Amino acid sequence: MQTSVKKRVVGVDIGTIRTTLAIVDVRGNVIAHQQFATADYPEIGGYIDKLTEAIIELSEANGGYDTIRSVGISAPSGVFLSGCIENSPNLPWKGVIPLAAMLRDRLGVAVALGNDAHNTALGEKMYGAAHGMKNFIVLNLGVGLGSCFFSEGHEHQGAFGYAGEFGHTCFEENGRPCPCGLRGCLETYVASAGIAQTARELLAESTAPSKMRGVEHLDSKMITQFCDEGDELAIEVYRRTGQIFGRALATYATLVNPEAIIVTGGVSQAGEWLLKPTRESFEKHIFRNMVGKVRIMLSDLHNAERDVLGASALAWEVPEYSLFK
Amino acid sequence: MQTSVKKRVVGVDIGTIRTTLAIVDVRGNVIAHQQFATADYPEIGGYIDKLTEAIIELSEANGGYDTIRSVGISAPSGVFLSGCIENSPNLPWKGVIPLAAMLRDRLGVAVALGNDAHNTALGEKMYGAAHGMKNFIVLNLGVGLGSCFFSEGHEHQGAFGYAGEFGHTCFEENGRPCPCGLRGCLETYVASAGIAQTARELLAESTAPSKMRGVEHLDSKMITQFCDEGDELAIEVYRRTGQIFGRALATYATLVNPEAIIVTGGVSQAGEWLLKPTRESFEKHIFRNMVGKVRIMLSDLHNAERDVLGASALAWEVPEYSLFK
C-alpha cells in the first residue's frame, strides 16, 4: 500500500504540429519538458507508444516515474466526460479515440483528457491570474476565439460539453463568412484573420500613409509592431477591433457576471493596443450594475508554459489511481 | 428534540402590488394560498407584522404551523447571499432591508430570500419543465426580460449575484433607448413595450388592413388575440420579434450550451406565434454542433402558481432551522 502523497503530475499538450509534455509540481513549477512532432505518428497505436515512452523517460530522468500522481492531456476536440478525442478535423487520427483509457492502461496512473480552452481556464485558476476566483471567463484569442467560464468555482461545461464557443456567436447578421458555415461570427472580426481583414479594409478606405501598405501577409503580430512604432492606421485597426470585442464581451459578462475576464492566446500579445479600446467599449455596453467592476486582464503565465500548465491542472481533477500499486 | 421530517414550506412572492403566500408540500402541491396588498404597508415593520400573521394564520388553518419546515421569499432586488432586499426602486421600503433575518426571528423557522428570475428557475427545476435537467436556461419575458441559468445542477449567480441580465445585452448598437440608460438593449425589442413598438412601426410602414390599427393601448396580449383571428400584420409582429429573439438566444446558448430553454412570463402566452419564428432564427444562428439539440419550450406550471412555487422551491435550499425547538 502506498502511503505517501505524490506531488507531481505530467501535463501533455497535443497540438496539430507538436506534442509537448512537462513534469509539473503541485505549485506549478515546470521541472522538465520535452517535445516531439505529432505528425510523425499517423497511427494512434504508434503515437501512444511514443507518448508512453516519452512520459516514462522524462520522469525517470527527473526524480523517478513513481513520483508521478497522474497525467492531464489537452487536445483539440478532447472531451473530458468521455476521455476521448472526438472526430478532430485537425489531428491525424480519425473517429473517436479513447486516448485517456488507452494511456492509463499503459501507464498505470490516472489519466484525464480535456479540450484546450477549458484546460487553459483550469490552468489560470490553479496557477495563474484566476487563482482564488470563483466566477471568471478565460478567453483564448488567436487563430480562433475559444473560451471557458467558471461558475461558483467549477468549470462550466454545458449539457454536451460545448459551452464557451464565444467565437461563433453572431456579431453581425449576414456579416463576414466564417469557416464554420455561418456568417458574422465574432471570431471573423476579432481573431487573427479578422484583424488582418479589418486592416485591409481600413487601408482601402483611407489614403493615409501606413507601414501596413504593401505588406503581403499582414498579421496581428506585425500590426502590433507597427502600433509600437506609432503607425496611426495600425492603431486604428485595434481600435475598431476593440470596439467590437468590448461590446461582445459586455454581452458575455452581462449573462455570466464574472469578476474578471482573462485574455490569453497569440492575439493577446497586442496588449493595451487591443485591451484599452476593448475596455472602453465594454464599460459603455455592460449592464449598469456591473460598470467598473469587471477586470479585463492578460494572463500572467509564461506563453511557452501556459498550455502544459493547463494540461497539468487537469491532472489534479481526477482521483489518484492506485489500482496497480 | 424534533425527530420527524417536516414536508411543507411556505412560498412568499412579494410583488409591487400584491404579496402572495402559499403552503406547498414537497411535491409542489399548493395546499392553500392567500394574498394581501403590498402597498398597504408602507413601513417595513408593519409589513413584517402582517406577513408573520398571514403565514401563521394560513398554516394554522391548514394542518398546523408546526408542519412548516421553512419559508422562501421572492422579491424584486432580492439577493440570496445577503438575505436582503437591496435598494428596490419599485417596493415601498427604501435602502437595504434584511427581510430574511427579520422574518426568521419572528417565525423561528429558516427563511431564504432571492430574486424573482432566479427563483422562477428553481421552481422549474424542482416542480416544472426543468425537472431532472442540469444545464438549462429559464427566461422571464414580460415587462422586461430576466433570466437564470443552471450549471451542472446549480443556479449560476455570478460574482455579485447579477448573472442572467439577458434583457440588457446589446442587441443593436445605438438602437432603441432603454430605461436602464443604454441603447439597443434586447428587451426594448422583445419584451412587452418593445413588441408594441414593433407593431406601431409595422403599421406605419405598411398600408395593409389590420385589426391593430387605431387601437389605443396596443399590448402583446391583444396582438396575440389578433394573431389567433388571422391578422397578417399581427402575425408579422411576432415574426420580427422571433427573428431577433432567436438570434439573441443562439448567442446565449452558444455560450452556455443548455439542454433546454424554458420561456415563462406574460409575453410567453403568445405561444407558437412567438416560439415558431424564434426557433427558426435560433437554429440558423446557433453554433453548428448544437443544431437541433436545444429545446425551446414553454413552462408547464400553472401561471397563477408559478411565482409562489418558485419561492417555495427556494425554501428547500436552506437547512431546517431547529434552534427554537
XYZ file of C-alpha atoms in Angstrom:
650
model
C 0.000 0.000 0.000
C 1.220 3.427 -0.991
C 1.075 5.785 1.975
C 2.803 8.964 0.784
C 1.172 11.666 -1.335
C 2.525 12.119 -4.835
C 3.088 15.767 -5.631
C 3.942 15.779 -9.313
C 1.907 15.326 -12.453
C 2.564 15.218 -16.194
C 0.861 17.726 -18.468
C 0.575 16.840 -22.160
C -0.465 19.369 -24.780
C -1.334 17.714 -28.098
C -1.093 20.227 -30.910
C -1.565 19.610 -34.605
C 2.152 20.144 -35.145
C 3.835 19.395 -31.807
C 3.134 17.389 -28.696
C 4.622 18.980 -25.586
C 4.901 17.198 -22.254
C 6.110 18.504 -18.921
C 6.557 17.343 -15.356
C 4.900 19.876 -13.083
C 4.903 20.057 -9.304
C 1.942 20.988 -7.115
C 2.941 24.661 -7.166
C 3.058 24.885 -10.955
C 6.833 24.714 -11.388
C 7.774 23.077 -14.688
C 10.536 20.662 -13.671
C 11.311 19.314 -17.117
C 9.723 19.340 -20.544
C 10.087 17.754 -23.945
C 8.542 17.914 -27.426
C 8.053 15.649 -30.391
C 6.291 16.008 -33.751
C 2.652 14.863 -33.588
C 2.515 14.241 -37.347
C 5.359 11.690 -37.164
C 2.788 9.223 -35.744
C -0.119 8.920 -38.197
C -1.372 5.736 -36.436
C -2.776 6.140 -32.928
C -1.024 2.938 -31.745
C 2.390 4.307 -32.647
C 1.531 7.659 -31.106
C 0.562 6.045 -27.787
C 3.808 4.025 -27.793
C 5.829 7.205 -28.314
C 3.888 9.215 -25.707
C 4.154 6.438 -23.085
C 7.879 6.129 -23.677
C 8.394 9.918 -23.537
C 6.478 10.239 -20.245
C 8.401 7.414 -18.589
C 11.797 8.572 -19.882
C 11.238 12.198 -18.871
C 10.079 11.273 -15.376
C 12.805 8.648 -14.825
C 15.381 11.314 -15.730
C 13.754 13.787 -13.321
C 13.087 12.245 -9.909
C 11.604 8.919 -10.959
C 8.367 7.703 -12.529
C 6.987 6.683 -9.148
C 6.735 10.350 -8.120
C 4.042 10.930 -10.791
C 0.492 11.117 -9.461
C -1.493 11.444 -12.703
C -1.446 12.711 -16.283
C -3.545 15.501 -17.824
C -3.947 15.938 -21.571
C -5.145 18.889 -23.649
C -6.284 18.093 -27.154
C -8.342 19.809 -29.819
C -11.778 18.112 -29.827
C -10.928 16.491 -26.477
C -13.997 15.729 -24.355
C -13.459 15.441 -20.617
C -16.564 13.401 -19.861
C -15.698 10.602 -22.313
C -11.903 10.858 -22.112
C -11.910 10.717 -25.915
C -10.713 12.846 -28.794
C -13.916 13.060 -30.805
C -13.691 13.471 -34.590
C -10.919 16.017 -34.659
C -10.686 17.670 -38.075
C -7.043 18.657 -37.474
C -5.320 15.681 -35.834
C -4.117 12.656 -37.877
C -6.356 10.099 -36.069
C -9.954 9.943 -37.293
C -13.102 8.968 -35.427
C -13.389 8.642 -31.657
C -10.094 7.879 -29.890
C -10.377 6.764 -26.227
C -6.981 8.246 -25.507
C -7.341 8.643 -21.723
C -8.227 4.970 -21.214
C -5.535 3.737 -23.629
C -2.816 5.755 -21.919
C -3.998 4.858 -18.408
C -3.732 1.153 -19.260
C -0.140 1.652 -20.394
C 0.963 3.904 -17.561
C -0.932 2.539 -14.570
C -1.759 6.048 -13.306
C -4.902 8.127 -13.696
C -5.215 9.996 -16.983
C -7.649 12.845 -17.716
C -8.271 14.443 -21.097
C -9.994 17.705 -21.954
C -10.172 20.421 -24.571
C -7.654 23.253 -24.824
C -9.844 26.236 -23.945
C -11.224 24.508 -20.831
C -7.788 23.401 -19.661
C -6.380 26.882 -20.214
C -9.036 28.130 -17.794
C -8.170 25.396 -15.286
C -4.512 26.413 -15.528
C -5.358 30.072 -14.879
C -7.419 29.038 -11.864
C -4.770 26.756 -10.397
C -1.563 28.645 -11.215
C -2.384 31.924 -12.940
C -4.410 35.117 -12.880
C -7.653 33.434 -11.775
C -6.189 31.887 -8.630
C -8.778 32.243 -5.859
C -11.560 33.351 -8.209
C -14.888 31.516 -8.405
C -16.616 33.212 -11.328
C -14.435 34.252 -14.244
C -14.025 33.929 -18.006
C -10.831 32.855 -19.787
C -10.525 33.666 -23.487
C -8.143 32.137 -25.969
C -7.814 34.701 -28.776
C -5.599 33.576 -31.633
C -6.492 31.856 -34.903
C -9.968 31.422 -33.389
C -11.690 32.636 -30.227
C -12.387 29.921 -27.649
C -13.454 30.489 -24.069
C -14.414 28.853 -20.825
C -16.128 30.258 -17.761
C -16.188 29.081 -14.187
C -19.392 29.007 -12.147
C -19.041 29.098 -8.357
C -15.570 27.554 -8.578
C -16.161 24.857 -11.155
C -15.700 24.782 -14.899
C -18.977 25.181 -16.792
C -19.105 22.502 -19.487
C -22.766 22.723 -20.515
C -25.155 19.945 -21.436
C -22.935 18.385 -24.145
C -19.566 19.854 -23.137
C -19.690 22.541 -25.867
C -20.071 25.622 -23.675
C -17.987 28.744 -24.305
C -17.962 28.893 -28.115
C -17.725 32.667 -27.930
C -16.058 32.967 -31.354
C -19.160 31.530 -33.010
C -21.721 33.883 -31.522
C -23.281 36.094 -34.189
C -21.821 39.565 -34.080
C -23.336 40.807 -37.331
C -26.310 39.443 -39.239
C -25.117 38.458 -42.744
C -21.615 39.631 -41.843
C -18.241 38.136 -42.757
C -18.307 34.453 -43.767
C -16.897 32.023 -41.182
C -15.307 28.618 -41.889
C -17.973 27.124 -39.574
C -20.582 27.850 -42.249
C -22.309 30.773 -40.539
C -21.915 34.467 -41.313
C -20.947 37.284 -38.966
C -19.348 35.098 -36.265
C -17.447 37.173 -33.720
C -14.121 35.499 -34.498
C -14.243 36.700 -38.122
C -13.812 40.207 -36.629
C -11.550 39.793 -33.610
C -9.360 36.704 -34.160
C -6.191 36.865 -36.258
C -7.604 36.548 -39.780
C -10.390 39.010 -38.908
C -7.931 41.608 -37.674
C -5.946 41.288 -40.897
C -9.149 41.746 -42.884
C -10.052 44.869 -40.900
C -6.566 46.194 -41.668
C -7.053 45.601 -45.392
C -10.470 47.292 -45.283
C -9.000 50.298 -43.474
C -6.146 50.573 -45.958
C -8.664 50.576 -48.809
C -10.878 53.199 -47.132
C -8.077 55.584 -46.267
C -5.315 57.359 -48.155
C -3.213 57.959 -45.034
C 0.355 56.640 -45.116
C 0.939 53.414 -43.187
C 3.667 50.837 -42.797
C 0.970 48.215 -43.382
C 0.688 49.236 -47.078
C 2.165 46.707 -49.461
C 2.889 44.120 -46.748
C 1.954 40.815 -48.286
C 0.978 38.526 -45.409
C -0.100 41.087 -42.863
C -0.750 39.507 -39.447
C -1.697 40.683 -35.969
C 1.889 40.447 -34.735
C 3.132 42.799 -37.460
C 0.250 45.177 -36.820
C 1.213 45.289 -33.130
C 4.794 46.028 -34.157
C 3.579 48.925 -36.338
C 1.460 50.231 -33.425
C 4.575 50.257 -31.255
C 6.263 52.312 -33.982
C 3.434 54.863 -33.903
C 1.578 53.889 -37.099
C -1.824 55.611 -36.815
C -3.698 53.267 -39.143
C -2.331 50.212 -37.332
C -3.528 51.708 -34.045
C -6.937 52.260 -35.659
C -7.100 48.542 -36.592
C -7.001 47.571 -32.920
C -9.332 50.435 -32.002
C -12.020 49.045 -34.332
C -11.338 45.503 -33.175
C -11.586 46.572 -29.530
C -14.919 48.328 -30.102
C -16.389 45.087 -31.405
C -14.640 42.872 -28.865
C -15.683 45.054 -25.908
C -19.320 45.089 -26.940
C -19.397 41.298 -27.369
C -17.607 40.808 -24.053
C -20.208 43.025 -22.385
C -22.920 40.630 -23.555
C -20.938 37.657 -22.218
C -20.363 39.374 -18.867
C -23.973 40.579 -18.547
C -25.050 36.928 -18.782
C -22.308 35.372 -16.636
C -21.310 38.216 -14.257
C -17.627 37.288 -13.852
C -15.254 39.070 -11.504
C -12.591 39.055 -14.227
C -12.028 38.269 -17.887
C -8.570 36.887 -18.623
C -7.325 37.153 -22.197
C -4.763 34.621 -23.457
C -3.657 33.484 -26.914
C -1.472 34.868 -29.699
C -3.563 37.975 -30.380
C -3.475 38.932 -26.689
C 0.155 39.898 -27.308
C -1.220 43.092 -28.843
C -1.625 44.076 -25.173
C -3.001 47.537 -24.447
C -3.351 48.405 -28.159
C -6.253 45.962 -28.083
C -7.276 45.995 -24.407
C -7.685 49.742 -23.959
C -10.362 50.211 -26.675
C -11.861 46.880 -25.579
C -12.321 48.120 -22.000
C -13.784 51.433 -23.190
C -16.363 49.675 -25.328
C -17.042 47.102 -22.594
C -17.834 49.770 -19.997
C -20.171 51.505 -22.461
C -22.198 48.329 -23.090
C -22.127 46.388 -19.808
C -25.234 46.044 -17.579
C -25.232 49.178 -15.450
C -24.835 47.416 -12.061
C -21.518 45.963 -13.231
C -19.866 49.147 -14.532
C -16.288 49.375 -13.252
C -16.490 46.017 -11.505
C -15.193 43.516 -14.076
C -11.443 43.400 -14.690
C -10.260 42.665 -18.238
C -6.684 41.458 -17.901
C -3.904 39.467 -19.522
C -2.752 36.083 -18.283
C 0.395 36.275 -16.182
C 1.532 32.772 -17.093
C 4.512 32.421 -19.410
C 3.388 31.813 -23.000
C 5.603 28.809 -23.508
C 4.317 27.128 -20.353
C 0.606 28.002 -20.415
C -0.571 25.015 -22.430
C 1.237 22.320 -20.451
C 0.286 24.033 -17.196
C -3.375 23.855 -18.255
C -2.985 20.159 -19.048
C -1.223 19.553 -15.729
C -4.027 21.372 -13.878
C -6.468 18.871 -15.351
C -4.361 16.007 -13.944
C -5.413 17.102 -10.440
C -9.112 16.808 -11.349
C -9.047 13.004 -11.193
C -8.519 10.928 -8.061
C -5.131 9.290 -7.656
C -5.324 5.862 -9.243
C -3.614 3.248 -7.145
C -5.083 0.045 -8.609
C -1.672 -1.070 -9.851
C 0.216 -0.324 -6.627
C -35.834 17.230 20.039
C -37.793 17.112 16.818
C -37.393 13.726 15.142
C -39.841 13.782 12.254
C -39.183 15.410 8.883
C -41.309 18.422 8.002
C -42.629 18.192 4.488
C -44.254 21.550 3.885
C -42.900 25.013 3.238
C -44.332 28.479 2.716
C -43.600 30.346 -0.514
C -43.992 34.121 -0.481
C -43.977 36.189 -3.658
C -43.589 39.895 -2.959
C -44.861 41.921 -5.888
C -45.102 45.667 -6.173
C -48.885 45.416 -5.978
C -49.659 42.124 -4.233
C -47.963 39.768 -1.821
C -48.994 36.155 -2.373
C -48.234 33.370 0.076
C -48.880 29.673 -0.238
C -48.344 26.477 1.708
C -46.678 23.974 -0.603
C -45.873 20.339 0.008
C -42.721 18.520 -1.071
C -44.317 17.510 -4.370
C -45.299 21.036 -5.331
C -48.978 20.839 -4.440
C -50.323 24.219 -3.371
C -52.357 23.374 -0.261
C -53.623 26.851 0.494
C -52.857 30.384 -0.587
C -53.685 33.954 0.307
C -52.991 37.492 -0.886
C -52.770 40.973 0.541
C -51.857 44.386 -0.880
C -48.140 45.142 -0.516
C -48.721 48.891 -0.743
C -51.000 48.867 2.335
C -47.814 48.552 4.437
C -45.507 51.467 3.607
C -43.379 50.786 6.739
C -41.342 47.592 6.775
C -42.216 46.924 10.457
C -45.925 46.885 9.696
C -45.322 44.738 6.631
C -43.404 42.138 8.645
C -46.194 42.091 11.275
C -48.767 41.460 8.561
C -46.677 38.806 6.768
C -45.897 36.944 10.016
C -49.559 36.940 10.971
C -50.652 35.787 7.500
C -48.149 32.899 7.465
C -49.166 31.682 10.918
C -52.904 32.043 10.263
C -52.755 30.281 6.904
C -50.731 27.377 8.260
C -52.798 27.030 11.472
C -55.920 26.781 9.294
C -54.250 24.151 7.089
C -52.584 21.419 9.097
C -50.824 23.477 11.751
C -47.856 25.830 11.908
C -45.626 23.087 13.287
C -45.770 21.247 9.935
C -43.857 24.127 8.248
C -40.174 23.435 7.578
C -39.025 26.787 6.169
C -40.060 29.886 4.228
C -38.858 31.033 0.787
C -39.365 34.570 -0.481
C -39.156 36.022 -3.986
C -38.682 39.759 -4.191
C -37.564 42.225 -6.828
C -33.971 43.241 -5.938
C -33.803 40.310 -3.526
C -30.251 38.993 -3.008
C -29.910 35.407 -1.835
C -26.398 35.730 -0.404
C -27.308 38.602 1.943
C -30.965 37.696 2.558
C -31.757 41.357 1.907
C -33.906 43.369 -0.460
C -31.290 45.799 -1.776
C -32.396 49.260 -2.910
C -35.514 48.212 -4.745
C -36.768 51.026 -6.984
C -40.297 49.579 -7.011
C -41.107 48.452 -3.464
C -42.205 50.920 -0.754
C -39.226 50.215 1.567
C -36.014 52.036 0.698
C -32.408 51.032 1.325
C -31.249 47.587 2.376
C -33.905 45.524 4.178
C -32.649 42.361 5.952
C -36.014 40.723 5.402
C -34.911 37.085 5.728
C -33.332 37.654 9.170
C -36.244 39.793 10.411
C -38.824 37.205 9.428
C -36.773 34.273 10.750
C -36.601 35.953 14.174
C -40.383 36.292 14.240
C -41.204 32.845 12.894
C -38.494 30.652 14.400
C -38.031 28.729 11.163
C -35.431 29.122 8.404
C -36.152 31.866 5.874
C -34.441 32.282 2.483
C -34.843 35.215 0.123
C -33.922 35.525 -3.545
C -34.768 37.396 -6.713
C -37.710 36.514 -8.934
C -35.907 35.319 -12.072
C -33.640 33.003 -10.088
C -36.495 31.579 -8.045
C -38.551 31.006 -11.189
C -35.688 28.838 -12.449
C -35.519 26.970 -9.135
C -39.258 26.328 -9.361
C -38.943 24.959 -12.902
C -36.123 22.683 -11.745
C -37.976 21.388 -8.687
C -41.547 21.150 -9.965
C -41.679 22.130 -13.632
C -40.279 21.648 -17.107
C -36.626 21.558 -15.979
C -37.099 18.681 -13.542
C -34.067 16.394 -13.876
C -32.093 18.845 -16.017
C -28.629 20.050 -15.030
C -27.875 22.722 -17.616
C -30.779 24.887 -18.737
C -31.933 28.482 -19.110
C -35.200 29.889 -17.751
C -36.429 33.179 -19.223
C -38.997 35.512 -17.776
C -40.362 37.505 -20.715
C -42.908 40.132 -19.755
C -42.456 43.825 -18.985
C -38.716 43.079 -19.007
C -36.588 40.062 -19.883
C -34.897 38.380 -16.922
C -33.195 35.016 -16.935
C -31.288 32.491 -14.912
C -29.221 29.508 -15.999
C -28.191 26.378 -14.161
C -24.670 24.998 -14.378
C -24.185 21.301 -13.602
C -27.307 21.293 -11.421
C -26.833 24.515 -9.512
C -28.076 28.023 -10.100
C -25.404 30.292 -11.567
C -25.418 33.543 -9.600
C -22.155 35.094 -10.819
C -19.574 37.067 -8.871
C -22.030 39.650 -7.460
C -25.302 37.760 -7.923
C -26.232 39.726 -11.079
C -25.917 36.948 -13.658
C -28.586 36.444 -16.313
C -29.462 40.043 -17.235
C -30.296 38.903 -20.751
C -32.691 41.802 -21.377
C -29.819 44.267 -21.019
C -27.429 42.708 -23.504
C -26.885 44.980 -26.511
C -28.872 43.775 -29.480
C -28.335 46.838 -31.664
C -25.636 49.488 -31.400
C -27.381 52.874 -30.919
C -30.754 51.133 -31.094
C -33.936 51.790 -29.137
C -33.471 53.662 -25.835
C -33.839 51.533 -22.677
C -34.930 52.781 -19.221
C -31.618 51.387 -17.903
C -29.799 54.209 -19.702
C -28.283 52.156 -22.526
C -29.467 51.928 -26.125
C -30.374 48.839 -28.123
C -30.946 46.525 -25.132
C -32.582 43.270 -26.179
C -35.668 43.855 -24.021
C -36.531 47.038 -25.933
C -37.224 44.687 -28.889
C -38.679 41.522 -27.382
C -40.376 42.436 -24.070
C -43.899 43.838 -23.970
C -43.244 47.521 -24.708
C -40.802 46.573 -27.467
C -43.347 44.338 -29.156
C -45.904 47.151 -29.093
C -43.326 49.489 -30.626
C -42.565 46.983 -33.385
C -46.315 46.801 -34.050
C -46.541 50.588 -34.363
C -43.540 50.643 -36.700
C -45.075 47.940 -38.872
C -48.413 49.760 -39.024
C -46.602 52.906 -40.158
C -44.552 51.044 -42.796
C -47.471 49.146 -44.289
C -50.841 50.045 -45.760
C -52.284 46.568 -45.251
C -55.515 46.343 -43.242
C -55.109 45.197 -39.646
C -57.204 44.987 -36.501
C -54.284 46.643 -34.717
C -54.981 49.953 -36.499
C -56.476 52.619 -34.256
C -56.166 50.537 -31.073
C -55.025 52.953 -28.429
C -53.066 50.936 -25.867
C -51.919 48.056 -28.021
C -50.284 45.305 -25.951
C -48.820 41.872 -26.582
C -51.964 40.141 -25.325
C -54.174 41.950 -27.862
C -51.648 41.249 -30.621
C -51.802 37.539 -29.760
C -55.589 37.729 -29.907
C -55.394 39.302 -33.386
C -52.952 36.573 -34.487
C -55.473 33.955 -33.388
C -58.045 35.775 -35.539
C -55.736 35.554 -38.577
C -54.482 39.160 -38.698
C -51.437 39.050 -41.022
C -49.745 42.163 -39.672
C -50.141 40.956 -36.088
C -48.526 37.660 -37.096
C -45.703 39.660 -38.704
C -45.109 41.471 -35.381
C -44.232 38.183 -33.674
C -42.289 37.015 -36.733
C -39.966 40.034 -36.462
C -39.767 39.677 -32.701
C -38.935 35.979 -33.028
C -36.159 36.664 -35.546
C -34.463 38.945 -33.029
C -35.210 36.765 -30.010
C -33.946 33.584 -31.710
C -30.694 35.187 -32.761
C -30.041 36.530 -29.243
C -30.968 33.175 -27.698
C -28.482 31.487 -30.037
C -25.718 33.657 -28.577
C -26.833 32.766 -25.030
C -26.944 29.055 -25.864
C -23.613 29.075 -27.722
C -22.008 30.367 -24.523
C -23.921 28.235 -22.001
C -24.849 25.097 -24.006
C -28.144 24.307 -22.257
C -30.235 21.238 -22.952
C -33.367 23.383 -22.926
C -34.574 26.968 -22.791
C -37.812 27.415 -20.873
C -39.832 30.544 -21.600
C -42.128 31.927 -18.880
C -43.760 35.321 -18.276
C -46.674 37.267 -19.702
C -45.358 37.512 -23.249
C -44.809 33.739 -23.395
C -48.592 33.468 -23.659
C -48.160 34.381 -27.320
C -47.132 30.713 -27.584
C -46.258 29.413 -31.047
C -46.872 32.804 -32.700
C -43.639 33.832 -30.991
C -41.872 30.481 -30.488
C -42.019 29.207 -34.072
C -40.115 32.138 -35.645
C -37.862 32.176 -32.573
C -36.851 28.543 -33.103
C -36.279 29.113 -36.837
C -33.966 32.022 -36.168
C -32.272 30.166 -33.286
C -31.401 27.173 -35.461
C -29.984 29.497 -38.134
C -27.633 31.210 -35.675
C -26.655 28.547 -33.134
C -23.134 27.031 -33.019
C -23.225 24.236 -35.593
C -22.565 21.367 -33.111
C -25.762 22.255 -31.247
C -28.177 22.446 -34.201
C -31.374 20.551 -33.388
C -30.238 19.756 -29.850
C -31.610 22.594 -27.708
C -35.321 22.572 -26.919
C -37.098 25.934 -26.681
C -40.256 25.294 -24.687
C -42.934 26.839 -22.522
C -43.196 26.281 -18.790
C -45.804 23.697 -17.861
C -46.504 25.223 -14.461
C -49.808 26.996 -13.966
C -49.400 30.767 -14.371
C -51.153 31.596 -11.125
C -48.926 29.226 -9.155
C -45.516 29.710 -10.797
C -44.327 32.575 -8.604
C -45.189 31.032 -5.234
C -43.847 27.668 -6.398
C -40.529 29.355 -7.233
C -40.441 30.945 -3.795
C -41.318 27.636 -2.143
C -38.534 25.907 -4.089
C -36.084 28.350 -2.522
C -37.326 27.353 0.940
C -35.735 23.910 0.398
C -32.332 25.488 -0.291
C -31.717 26.271 3.385
C -31.190 23.705 6.142
C -34.096 23.152 8.520
C -33.688 25.543 11.416
C -34.435 23.894 14.705
C -32.784 26.298 17.143
C -36.130 27.165 18.690
C -37.369 23.583 19.095
